[in-house]
Short mmCIF file of C-alpha atoms in Angstrom, two decimals:
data_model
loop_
_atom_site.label_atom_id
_atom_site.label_comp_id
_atom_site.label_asym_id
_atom_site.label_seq_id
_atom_site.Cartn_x
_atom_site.Cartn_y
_atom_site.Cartn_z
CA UNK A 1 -25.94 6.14 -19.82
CA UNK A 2 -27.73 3.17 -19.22
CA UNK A 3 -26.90 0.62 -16.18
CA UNK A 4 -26.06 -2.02 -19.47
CA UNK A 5 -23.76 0.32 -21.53
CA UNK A 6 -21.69 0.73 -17.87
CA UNK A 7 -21.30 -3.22 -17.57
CA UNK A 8 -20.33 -3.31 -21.24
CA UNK A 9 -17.79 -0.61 -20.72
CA UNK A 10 -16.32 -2.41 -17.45
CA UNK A 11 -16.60 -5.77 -19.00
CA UNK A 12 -14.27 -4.17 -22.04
CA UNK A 13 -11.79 -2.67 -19.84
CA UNK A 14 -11.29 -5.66 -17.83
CA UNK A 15 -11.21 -7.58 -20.83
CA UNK A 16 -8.29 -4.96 -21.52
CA UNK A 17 -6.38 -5.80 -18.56
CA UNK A 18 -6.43 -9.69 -18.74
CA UNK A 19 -5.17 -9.50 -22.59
CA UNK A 20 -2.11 -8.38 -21.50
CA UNK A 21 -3.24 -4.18 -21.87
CA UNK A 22 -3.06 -2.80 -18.51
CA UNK A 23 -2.88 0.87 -19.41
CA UNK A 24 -5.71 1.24 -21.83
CA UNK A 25 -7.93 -0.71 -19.62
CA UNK A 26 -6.70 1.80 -16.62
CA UNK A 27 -7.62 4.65 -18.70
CA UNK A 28 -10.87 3.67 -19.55
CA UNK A 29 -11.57 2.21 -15.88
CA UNK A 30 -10.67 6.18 -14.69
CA UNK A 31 -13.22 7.18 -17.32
CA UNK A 32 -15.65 5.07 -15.93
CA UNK A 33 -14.87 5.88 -12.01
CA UNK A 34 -15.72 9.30 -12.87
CA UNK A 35 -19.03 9.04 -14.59
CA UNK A 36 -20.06 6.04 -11.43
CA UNK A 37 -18.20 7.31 -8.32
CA UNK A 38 -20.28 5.07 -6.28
CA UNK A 39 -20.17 1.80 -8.24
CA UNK A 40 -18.09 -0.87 -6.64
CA UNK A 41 -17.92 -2.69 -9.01
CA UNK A 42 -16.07 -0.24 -11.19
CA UNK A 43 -13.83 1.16 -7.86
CA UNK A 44 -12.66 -2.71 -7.85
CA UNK A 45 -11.62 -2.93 -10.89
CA UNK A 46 -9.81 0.13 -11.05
CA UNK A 47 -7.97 -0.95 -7.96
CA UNK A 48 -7.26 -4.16 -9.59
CA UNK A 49 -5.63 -2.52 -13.06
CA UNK A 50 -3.65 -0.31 -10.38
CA UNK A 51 -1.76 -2.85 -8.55
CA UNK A 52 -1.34 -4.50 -11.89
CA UNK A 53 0.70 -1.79 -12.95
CA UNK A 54 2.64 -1.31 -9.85
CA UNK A 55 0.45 2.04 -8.54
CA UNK A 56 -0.48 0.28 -5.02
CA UNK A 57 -0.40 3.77 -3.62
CA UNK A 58 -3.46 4.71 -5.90
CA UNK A 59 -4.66 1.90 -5.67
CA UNK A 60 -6.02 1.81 -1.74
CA UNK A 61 -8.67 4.56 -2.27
CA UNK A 62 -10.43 2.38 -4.97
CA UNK A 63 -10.29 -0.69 -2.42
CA UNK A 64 -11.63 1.49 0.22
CA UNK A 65 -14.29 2.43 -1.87
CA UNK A 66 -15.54 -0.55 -3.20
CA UNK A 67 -15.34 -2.35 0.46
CA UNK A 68 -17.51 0.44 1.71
CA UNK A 69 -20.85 0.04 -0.25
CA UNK A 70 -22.59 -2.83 -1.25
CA UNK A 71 -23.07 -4.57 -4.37
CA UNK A 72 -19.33 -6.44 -4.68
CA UNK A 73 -20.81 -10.85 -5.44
CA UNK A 74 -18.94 -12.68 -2.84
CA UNK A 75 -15.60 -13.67 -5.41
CA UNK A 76 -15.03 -10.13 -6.08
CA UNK A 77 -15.40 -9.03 -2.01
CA UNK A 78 -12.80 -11.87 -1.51
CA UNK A 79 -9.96 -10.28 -3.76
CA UNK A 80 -10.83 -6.67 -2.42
CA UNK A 81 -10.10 -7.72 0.89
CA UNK A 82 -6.79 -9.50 -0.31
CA UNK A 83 -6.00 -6.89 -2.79
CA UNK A 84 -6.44 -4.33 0.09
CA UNK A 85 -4.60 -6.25 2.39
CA UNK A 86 -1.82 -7.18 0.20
CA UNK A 87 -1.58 -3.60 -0.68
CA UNK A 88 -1.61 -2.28 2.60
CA UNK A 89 1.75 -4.55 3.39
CA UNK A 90 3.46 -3.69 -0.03
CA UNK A 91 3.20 -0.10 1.23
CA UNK A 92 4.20 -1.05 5.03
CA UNK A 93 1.00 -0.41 6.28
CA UNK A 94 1.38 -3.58 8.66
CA UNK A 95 -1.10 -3.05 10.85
CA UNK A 96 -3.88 -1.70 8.69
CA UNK A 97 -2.64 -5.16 6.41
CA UNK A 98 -3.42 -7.24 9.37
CA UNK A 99 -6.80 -6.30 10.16
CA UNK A 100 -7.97 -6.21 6.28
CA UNK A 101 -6.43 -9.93 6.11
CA UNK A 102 -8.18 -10.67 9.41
CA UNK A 103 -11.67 -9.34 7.94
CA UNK A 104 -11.02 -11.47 5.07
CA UNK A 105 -10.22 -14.55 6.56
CA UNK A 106 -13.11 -13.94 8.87
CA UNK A 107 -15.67 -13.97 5.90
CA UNK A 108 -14.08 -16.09 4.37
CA UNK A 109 -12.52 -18.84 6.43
CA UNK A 110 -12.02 -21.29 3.73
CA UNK A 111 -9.40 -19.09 1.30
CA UNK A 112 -6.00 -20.08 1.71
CA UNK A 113 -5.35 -17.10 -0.21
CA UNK A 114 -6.28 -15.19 2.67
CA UNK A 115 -4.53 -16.82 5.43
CA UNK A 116 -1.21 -16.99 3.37
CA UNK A 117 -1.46 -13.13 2.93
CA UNK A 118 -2.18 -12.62 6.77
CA UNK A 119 0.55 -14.86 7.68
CA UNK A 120 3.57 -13.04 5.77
CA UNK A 121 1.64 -9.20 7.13
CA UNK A 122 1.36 -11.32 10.90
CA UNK A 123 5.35 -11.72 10.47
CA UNK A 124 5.87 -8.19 9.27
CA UNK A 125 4.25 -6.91 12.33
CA UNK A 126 6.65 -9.46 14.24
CA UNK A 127 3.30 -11.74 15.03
CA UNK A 128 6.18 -14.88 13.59
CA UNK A 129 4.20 -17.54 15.98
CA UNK A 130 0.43 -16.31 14.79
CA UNK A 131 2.18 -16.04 11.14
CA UNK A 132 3.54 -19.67 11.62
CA UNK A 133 0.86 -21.31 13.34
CA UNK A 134 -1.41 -20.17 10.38
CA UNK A 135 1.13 -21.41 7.36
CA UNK A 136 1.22 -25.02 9.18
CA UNK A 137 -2.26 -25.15 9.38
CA UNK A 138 -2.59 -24.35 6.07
CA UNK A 139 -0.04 -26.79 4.98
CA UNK A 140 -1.33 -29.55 7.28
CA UNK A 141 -4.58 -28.84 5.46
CA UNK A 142 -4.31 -28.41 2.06
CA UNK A 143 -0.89 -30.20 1.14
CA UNK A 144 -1.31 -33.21 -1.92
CA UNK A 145 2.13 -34.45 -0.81
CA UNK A 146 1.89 -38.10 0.71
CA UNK A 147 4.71 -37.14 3.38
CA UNK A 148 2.59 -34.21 5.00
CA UNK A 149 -0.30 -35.85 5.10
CA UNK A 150 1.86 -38.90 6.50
CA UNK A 151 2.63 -36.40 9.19
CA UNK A 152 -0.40 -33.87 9.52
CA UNK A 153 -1.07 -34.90 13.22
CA UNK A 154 2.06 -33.98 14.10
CA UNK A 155 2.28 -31.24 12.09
CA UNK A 156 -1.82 -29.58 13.70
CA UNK A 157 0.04 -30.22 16.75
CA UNK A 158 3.10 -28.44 17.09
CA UNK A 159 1.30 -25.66 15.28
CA UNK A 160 -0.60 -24.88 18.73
CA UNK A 161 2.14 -24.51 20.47
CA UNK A 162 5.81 -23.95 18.42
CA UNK A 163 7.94 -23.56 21.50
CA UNK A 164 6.56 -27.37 22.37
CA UNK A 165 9.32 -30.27 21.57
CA UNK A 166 7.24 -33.54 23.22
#
């Protein structure tokens, strides 16, 4: 099978999954695993149609996979890393969420995505001033409403230091 035929197939199955067809497009992603074990583009994918349909737990080993080799383009490395992460927490796997979320934010410093994600696993590990500093940020940052921005000083400042009242 050719290197096109396997993007056609993968571009059919995801194809499968965004129209609302998450069960056909997992079977046919599980076809395709099989015949390319070591495509990550595929093991993404069939991570993706997983937590779709609630199946986080079989999920991770497709994340892990695709995170492992090479080849994910940079948008599909960013939603491993939260899928992985995300997953990781859904399953109480705080810790392992944590430092997925962390790699993710590291590579990616810009995705609020990322540093929402991190926050709610920081407070599940009990992290609730790291999980809070990184929400106001993040609010302070990327809010549209005239009354944060009105008040983003104060807002980047108490984030520093929450147990601060002057």
């Amino acid at each position: 099978m050719s290197v096109r035929s396997k993007n056609e197939l993968l571009a059919e199955a995801v194809r499968l999954r965004e129209q609302g067809h998450p069960e056909q497009a997992r079977e046919r992603l599980l076809a395709l695993t099989s015949r390319f074990p070591d495509a990550v583009d595929v093991a993404y994918h069939t991570a993706w149609v997983h937590d779709v349909l609630g199946l986080e737990a079989e999920a991770v080993p497709y994340y892990e996979r695709c995170l492992q080799g090479d080849g994910l383009d940079e948008e599909d490395r960013r939603g491993a890393l939260l899928g992985l992460g995300s997953t990781y927490r859904v399953l109480g796997r705080f810790g392992q969420s944590v430092e997925t979320l962390r790699r993710g934010v590291s590579e990616f410093p810009d995705d609020g995505a990322l540093r929402t994600f991190l926050s709610m696993a920081l407070f599940n590990t009990g992290d609730h001033h790291e999980a809070m500093q990184i929400l106001l940020r993040l609010v302070a940052a990327t809010s549209d409403s005239p009354h944060v921005r009105r008040y983003r000083p104060a807002i980047e400042h108490y984030a520093t230091d929450l147990t601060r009242t002057m």
